[in-house]
């Protein structure tokens, strides 16, 4: 894959070569797996939080401090299923998101712990033949810099660019200190939020002297083909391409079948950048064990079709996916070469 010219990577340096060799597997849903443990309020508290006045159950990012054994075990399950990249359990670990629980001061500690847990798990599974990578996950936060929270006041905002930038910089520095190999700005529903994250990452890496690959992953919310703040896939890409990500992609909100045309479009408009795709396991279904429709066999088959069509460089799962889904995806995409714009035979078998 001809990725854009980049400064020399001081971490994650082996990833570009791996992306040229084969389709790379990223892990599945953390929240879906945490639900299987049926954790209670006490699991989200330690001695320091024993008397915290707010309910903490459901604050999954906090588990890296209160139940690190659970997070470590989930990472290990995804690695055993074949994941090359695991994400830190930090989707909501910014001071902005943690303010909802009155835990903003713990943001740095949470990110540092999450990175160290993932680093330990990845190192245990790494081999010379299959190196494993840790992606520092930066989620969108529950605030939006582009959309008014008040229908009667279109100009109102509940957060500023500078506030987001500061929160992301704190998160990124802690993830870097904890040992991540790359950064993943994911589930982007507001491109301005993502640009704050990108700006913060650039500042942190320039200040530290470290340079890590960055993956940027947006979220098309429905059949309109737009992210929540109104941009089409093409507009989204043109808004973030200046960051020269090692991969651009989509995750969450849609299952693979509905996501397909948007992934295909990304591949067309970003010919020299790797494409990542980790969809939900179909549509929500409260009667399902995972809360989503698709079995591992269905999701794996759909992603195998994506690989055969030549769409993919990085693939995995989002909401509703499990280690079984990741194992099925890995098995189905294994025969196919990664997407390459100079290859006229997209999806040609590796054996050829």
PDB file of C-alpha atoms in Angstrom, residues 26 183-189 191 194 214-221 227 232-234 236-238 240-241 244-252 259-260 262-267 269-270 273-279 303 306 311-316 318 339:
ATOM      1  CA  UNK A  26      -8.309  -5.135  14.781  1.00  0.00           C
ATOM      2  CA  UNK A 183      -3.524   6.327  17.916  1.00  0.00           C
ATOM      3  CA  UNK A 184      -7.098   5.639  16.801  1.00  0.00           C
ATOM      4  CA  UNK A 185      -9.518   8.571  16.574  1.00  0.00           C
ATOM      5  CA  UNK A 186     -12.758   6.642  16.268  1.00  0.00           C
ATOM      6  CA  UNK A 187     -16.559   6.761  16.055  1.00  0.00           C
ATOM      7  CA  UNK A 188     -16.407  10.323  14.748  1.00  0.00           C
ATOM      8  CA  UNK A 189     -19.863  11.899  14.532  1.00  0.00           C
ATOM      9  CA  UNK A 191     -15.575  16.309  12.382  1.00  0.00           C
ATOM     10  CA  UNK A 194     -12.029  14.935  15.453  1.00  0.00           C
ATOM     11  CA  UNK A 214      -2.826   7.539  13.309  1.00  0.00           C
ATOM     12  CA  UNK A 215      -6.028   5.844  12.146  1.00  0.00           C
ATOM     13  CA  UNK A 216      -9.115   8.024  11.689  1.00  0.00           C
ATOM     14  CA  UNK A 217     -12.529   6.330  11.713  1.00  0.00           C
ATOM     15  CA  UNK A 218     -15.825   8.101  11.120  1.00  0.00           C
ATOM     16  CA  UNK A 219     -19.386   6.984  11.739  1.00  0.00           C
ATOM     17  CA  UNK A 220     -22.097   7.170   9.087  1.00  0.00           C
ATOM     18  CA  UNK A 221     -25.225   7.320  11.208  1.00  0.00           C
ATOM     19  CA  UNK A 227     -22.046  11.627   9.745  1.00  0.00           C
ATOM     20  CA  UNK A 232     -20.802  13.128   3.447  1.00  0.00           C
ATOM     21  CA  UNK A 233     -18.042  10.520   3.462  1.00  0.00           C
ATOM     22  CA  UNK A 234     -16.149  12.513   0.819  1.00  0.00           C
ATOM     23  CA  UNK A 236     -15.315  14.007   5.938  1.00  0.00           C
ATOM     24  CA  UNK A 237     -12.213  12.612   4.229  1.00  0.00           C
ATOM     25  CA  UNK A 238     -11.297  15.983   2.734  1.00  0.00           C
ATOM     26  CA  UNK A 240      -9.143  15.211   7.851  1.00  0.00           C
ATOM     27  CA  UNK A 241      -6.780  14.166   5.065  1.00  0.00           C
ATOM     28  CA  UNK A 244      -1.989  12.061   6.696  1.00  0.00           C
ATOM     29  CA  UNK A 245      -3.469   9.106   8.607  1.00  0.00           C
ATOM     30  CA  UNK A 246      -2.048   5.683   7.964  1.00  0.00           C
ATOM     31  CA  UNK A 247      -5.681   4.581   7.464  1.00  0.00           C
ATOM     32  CA  UNK A 248      -9.080   6.182   7.048  1.00  0.00           C
ATOM     33  CA  UNK A 249     -12.248   4.223   7.694  1.00  0.00           C
ATOM     34  CA  UNK A 250     -15.649   3.762   9.232  1.00  0.00           C
ATOM     35  CA  UNK A 251     -16.974   2.021  12.316  1.00  0.00           C
ATOM     36  CA  UNK A 252     -20.114   1.669  14.423  1.00  0.00           C
ATOM     37  CA  UNK A 259     -21.744   0.181   5.418  1.00  0.00           C
ATOM     38  CA  UNK A 260     -20.499  -1.338   2.169  1.00  0.00           C
ATOM     39  CA  UNK A 262     -19.504   4.051   2.042  1.00  0.00           C
ATOM     40  CA  UNK A 263     -16.401   1.910   2.463  1.00  0.00           C
ATOM     41  CA  UNK A 264     -16.289   1.474  -1.318  1.00  0.00           C
ATOM     42  CA  UNK A 265     -16.555   5.247  -1.739  1.00  0.00           C
ATOM     43  CA  UNK A 266     -13.727   5.862   0.726  1.00  0.00           C
ATOM     44  CA  UNK A 267     -11.525   3.487  -1.235  1.00  0.00           C
ATOM     45  CA  UNK A 269     -11.622   8.926  -3.016  1.00  0.00           C
ATOM     46  CA  UNK A 270      -8.624   8.014  -0.815  1.00  0.00           C
ATOM     47  CA  UNK A 273      -4.394   5.668   2.061  1.00  0.00           C
ATOM     48  CA  UNK A 274      -5.215   2.374   3.754  1.00  0.00           C
ATOM     49  CA  UNK A 275      -8.875   1.644   4.493  1.00  0.00           C
ATOM     50  CA  UNK A 276     -10.159   0.391   7.841  1.00  0.00           C
ATOM     51  CA  UNK A 277     -13.598  -1.039   8.504  1.00  0.00           C
ATOM     52  CA  UNK A 278     -15.082  -2.354  11.714  1.00  0.00           C
ATOM     53  CA  UNK A 279     -18.884  -2.430  11.561  1.00  0.00           C
ATOM     54  CA  UNK A 303     -16.203  -9.111   5.668  1.00  0.00           C
ATOM     55  CA  UNK A 306     -15.342  -7.014   1.374  1.00  0.00           C
ATOM     56  CA  UNK A 311     -11.878  -2.914  -0.052  1.00  0.00           C
ATOM     57  CA  UNK A 312      -9.814  -3.700   3.028  1.00  0.00           C
ATOM     58  CA  UNK A 313      -6.513  -3.089   4.745  1.00  0.00           C
ATOM     59  CA  UNK A 314      -7.709  -3.176   8.378  1.00  0.00           C
ATOM     60  CA  UNK A 315     -10.828  -5.016   9.517  1.00  0.00           C
ATOM     61  CA  UNK A 316     -12.532  -5.894  12.790  1.00  0.00           C
ATOM     62  CA  UNK A 318     -17.640  -2.783  16.672  1.00  0.00           C
ATOM     63  CA  UNK A 339      -6.297  -3.418  -0.946  1.00  0.00           C
TER      64      UNK A 339
END
